[in-house]
Amino acid sequence: MSEGEGAMTSTWLIRKATLPGTGRTDLLLRDGAIAQIGPQLSADGAQVLEADGLVALPGLVDLHTHLREPGREDAETIETGTRAAALGGFTAVHAMANTDPVADTAGVVEQVWRLGRTGGHCDVQPVGAVTTGLGGTRLAELGAMADSVARVRVFSDDGRCVADPLLMRRALEYVKAFDGVIAQHAQEPRLTEGAQLNEGEMSASLGLAGWPAVAEEAIIARDCLLAAHVGSALHICHVSTAGSAEIIRWAKSKGWPVTAEVTPHHLLLTDELASGYDPVFKVNPPLRTSADVVELRRALADGTIDCVATDHAPHPVEAKETEWSEAAFGMTGLETALRVVQEAMVDTGLLDWAGIADRMSIRPARIGRLAGHGIPLGAGVPANLTLYDPASPPAAVVPAGASKSRNTPFAGLELPGRVVATFLRGTPTVLDGKLA
Ligand SMILES: [Zn+2]
């Protein structure tokens, strides 16, 4: 949505919302910003939204979304993916680079950025590839993408690991000049050749090739050392093991410039779900053990892991409804993220709603160098916000949503909570749980 849409921007009075850490208050949204916050506000002609019992969060920010456009519009488009994002409470998403063509030039990132501006239900910030064609051998045009209208600051070969340590070093050195960040998909390729499922009792009993934790942890350890050596920002995508969290905790204790994310599915699900060979549970990195889940939750709670990122990975039916070993890796996640995180982190007492605002909006916006998002709600800030009902009775997740794809691992699972409304610069993208 562009700034030129002033005519569509109306004035909204949100009454009696709960602001984490502050309590119940009214919010007046006008001209794309929060004009006032305080008790018993009034405004002539404002549309009123009764928010008694609803938590007001700064609009959620996803550091890791696969929107599939250009190239795989059968799985998702920028329009359908951002619809799913808005319904999940997101006001901005980072679009991963593994599209077709790969987002490895200024031209492609500008195309994605423009599609987001014209057809997006939330802001779309393109992520640039680290290497040309995700080939892992030659640095992509990082500077040209940074200088483009998309102003790319996050670079990732996500889906693939930047396995070559020299190339990783060069990438870290290159982005330092413009405060960029390299987001690593930590997967040692040789240790995961043919891997299908977390290496452990479950993979052994199912006869599926194991995906050892060390394949993730070895790359994270190496890259933390490289980030410290270069003095440049490293972000670790989708941390999935207890050992990874421990390495990141150690790196942070040294003051090294390392940040990390965890997905909702790794906070809730385990590899035992694979027992029926249903590929809906096939994902990269794989679901791990309950001991890993406990440690990932603890690491997110204590700030070792900075944020939640969905790794929303839509796939068409034929790519998932096949034999396990043939099926694509990945799960959708935008529409369910906040509800899963409530179940895993809030209802367990590990984080309060101020903590959720920090881990799902403030910190991801900071890591993604995203202006106008992730700002604590207050007078004068852009009116990007989410109204959420945590007391909504648990309801079963239905696979059919706004995403073009149906590969949610949460289908049928009863989850608490409901996103009631999402506002992007003062304009509702979602009202009463439906697209506005
Ligand atoms: Zn990845």
mmCIF file of N, CA, C and O in Angstrom, residues 19 26-37 41 375-385 426:
data_model
loop_
_atom_site.group_PDB
_atom_site.id
_atom_site.type_symbol
_atom_site.label_atom_id
_atom_site.label_comp_id
_atom_site.label_asym_id
_atom_site.label_seq_id
_atom_site.Cartn_x
_atom_site.Cartn_y
_atom_site.Cartn_z
ATOM 1 N N LEU A 19 -2.731 -2.756 26.291
ATOM 2 C CA LEU A 19 -1.351 -2.547 25.843
ATOM 3 C C LEU A 19 -0.432 -3.252 26.820
ATOM 4 O O LEU A 19 -0.412 -2.918 27.993
ATOM 5 N N ASP A 26 -7.315 3.601 25.107
ATOM 6 C CA ASP A 26 -7.848 3.847 23.765
ATOM 7 C C ASP A 26 -6.704 4.269 22.841
ATOM 8 O O ASP A 26 -5.704 4.820 23.303
ATOM 9 N N LEU A 27 -6.874 3.989 21.557
ATOM 10 C CA LEU A 27 -5.893 4.453 20.558
ATOM 11 C C LEU A 27 -6.641 5.134 19.427
ATOM 12 O O LEU A 27 -7.627 4.593 18.913
ATOM 13 N N LEU A 28 -6.172 6.301 19.054
ATOM 14 C CA LEU A 28 -6.767 7.017 17.930
ATOM 15 C C LEU A 28 -5.794 6.973 16.751
ATOM 16 O O LEU A 28 -4.653 7.430 16.855
ATOM 17 N N LEU A 29 -6.274 6.376 15.648
ATOM 18 C CA LEU A 29 -5.440 6.266 14.444
ATOM 19 C C LEU A 29 -5.901 7.296 13.424
ATOM 20 O O LEU A 29 -7.090 7.328 13.071
ATOM 21 N N ARG A 30 -4.961 8.103 12.962
ATOM 22 C CA ARG A 30 -5.337 9.135 11.988
ATOM 23 C C ARG A 30 -4.161 9.403 11.059
ATOM 24 O O ARG A 30 -3.020 9.467 11.512
ATOM 25 N N ASP A 31 -4.459 9.544 9.767
ATOM 26 C CA ASP A 31 -3.418 9.847 8.765
ATOM 27 C C ASP A 31 -2.254 8.860 8.819
ATOM 28 O O ASP A 31 -1.086 9.239 8.672
ATOM 29 N N GLY A 32 -2.592 7.600 9.071
ATOM 30 C CA GLY A 32 -1.557 6.565 9.007
ATOM 31 C C GLY A 32 -0.730 6.410 10.265
ATOM 32 O O GLY A 32 0.140 5.539 10.330
ATOM 33 N N ALA A 33 -0.992 7.236 11.260
ATOM 34 C CA ALA A 33 -0.189 7.165 12.482
ATOM 35 C C ALA A 33 -1.101 7.013 13.702
ATOM 36 O O ALA A 33 -2.315 7.182 13.616
ATOM 37 N N ILE A 34 -0.498 6.675 14.822
ATOM 38 C CA ILE A 34 -1.236 6.702 16.081
ATOM 39 C C ILE A 34 -1.206 8.152 16.557
ATOM 40 O O ILE A 34 -0.150 8.683 16.919
ATOM 41 N N ALA A 35 -2.372 8.804 16.508
ATOM 42 C CA ALA A 35 -2.428 10.231 16.844
ATOM 43 C C ALA A 35 -2.410 10.439 18.357
ATOM 44 O O ALA A 35 -1.778 11.363 18.856
ATOM 45 N N GLN A 36 -3.113 9.552 19.057
ATOM 46 C CA GLN A 36 -3.218 9.694 20.514
ATOM 47 C C GLN A 36 -3.352 8.335 21.156
ATOM 48 O O GLN A 36 -3.965 7.427 20.593
ATOM 49 N N ILE A 37 -2.843 8.207 22.386
ATOM 50 C CA ILE A 37 -3.088 7.037 23.221
ATOM 51 C C ILE A 37 -3.478 7.545 24.594
ATOM 52 O O ILE A 37 -2.825 8.432 25.129
ATOM 53 N N LEU A 41 -10.679 8.435 24.878
ATOM 54 C CA LEU A 41 -10.489 9.375 23.773
ATOM 55 C C LEU A 41 -11.794 9.488 22.994
ATOM 56 O O LEU A 41 -12.638 8.593 23.013
ATOM 57 N N ILE A 375 7.902 -0.890 16.101
ATOM 58 C CA ILE A 375 8.052 0.236 17.026
ATOM 59 C C ILE A 375 6.988 0.096 18.116
ATOM 60 O O ILE A 375 5.805 -0.087 17.802
ATOM 61 N N PRO A 376 7.368 0.154 19.394
ATOM 62 C CA PRO A 376 6.354 0.049 20.456
ATOM 63 C C PRO A 376 5.241 1.068 20.236
ATOM 64 O O PRO A 376 5.500 2.207 19.829
ATOM 65 N N LEU A 377 4.005 0.645 20.475
ATOM 66 C CA LEU A 377 2.859 1.501 20.187
ATOM 67 C C LEU A 377 2.897 2.755 21.062
ATOM 68 O O LEU A 377 3.011 2.665 22.283
ATOM 69 N N GLY A 378 2.806 3.901 20.427
ATOM 70 C CA GLY A 378 2.827 5.169 21.155
ATOM 71 C C GLY A 378 2.410 6.278 20.220
ATOM 72 O O GLY A 378 2.359 6.094 18.999
ATOM 73 N N ALA A 379 2.099 7.439 20.764
ATOM 74 C CA ALA A 379 1.657 8.568 19.942
ATOM 75 C C ALA A 379 2.757 8.965 18.967
ATOM 76 O O ALA A 379 3.928 9.060 19.342
ATOM 77 N N GLY A 380 2.355 9.158 17.707
ATOM 78 C CA GLY A 380 3.295 9.631 16.699
ATOM 79 C C GLY A 380 3.944 8.545 15.870
ATOM 80 O O GLY A 380 4.597 8.848 14.871
ATOM 81 N N VAL A 381 3.784 7.276 16.260
ATOM 82 C CA VAL A 381 4.430 6.208 15.480
ATOM 83 C C VAL A 381 3.466 5.714 14.399
ATOM 84 O O VAL A 381 2.247 5.881 14.516
ATOM 85 N N PRO A 382 3.994 5.116 13.328
ATOM 86 C CA PRO A 382 3.109 4.580 12.284
ATOM 87 C C PRO A 382 2.097 3.593 12.873
ATOM 88 O O PRO A 382 2.451 2.796 13.742
ATOM 89 N N ALA A 383 0.866 3.685 12.388
ATOM 90 C CA ALA A 383 -0.215 2.853 12.951
ATOM 91 C C ALA A 383 -0.198 1.463 12.327
ATOM 92 O O ALA A 383 -1.106 1.064 11.599
ATOM 93 N N ASN A 384 0.867 0.719 12.611
ATOM 94 C CA ASN A 384 0.963 -0.692 12.238
ATOM 95 C C ASN A 384 0.725 -1.497 13.497
ATOM 96 O O ASN A 384 1.549 -1.484 14.413
ATOM 97 N N LEU A 385 -0.421 -2.169 13.563
ATOM 98 C CA LEU A 385 -0.718 -2.891 14.789
ATOM 99 C C LEU A 385 -1.665 -4.060 14.559
ATOM 100 O O LEU A 385 -2.327 -4.149 13.535
ATOM 101 N N GLY A 426 -2.589 2.636 9.568
ATOM 102 C CA GLY A 426 -3.886 3.199 9.915
ATOM 103 C C GLY A 426 -5.060 2.642 9.155
ATOM 104 O O GLY A 426 -6.214 2.937 9.470
#
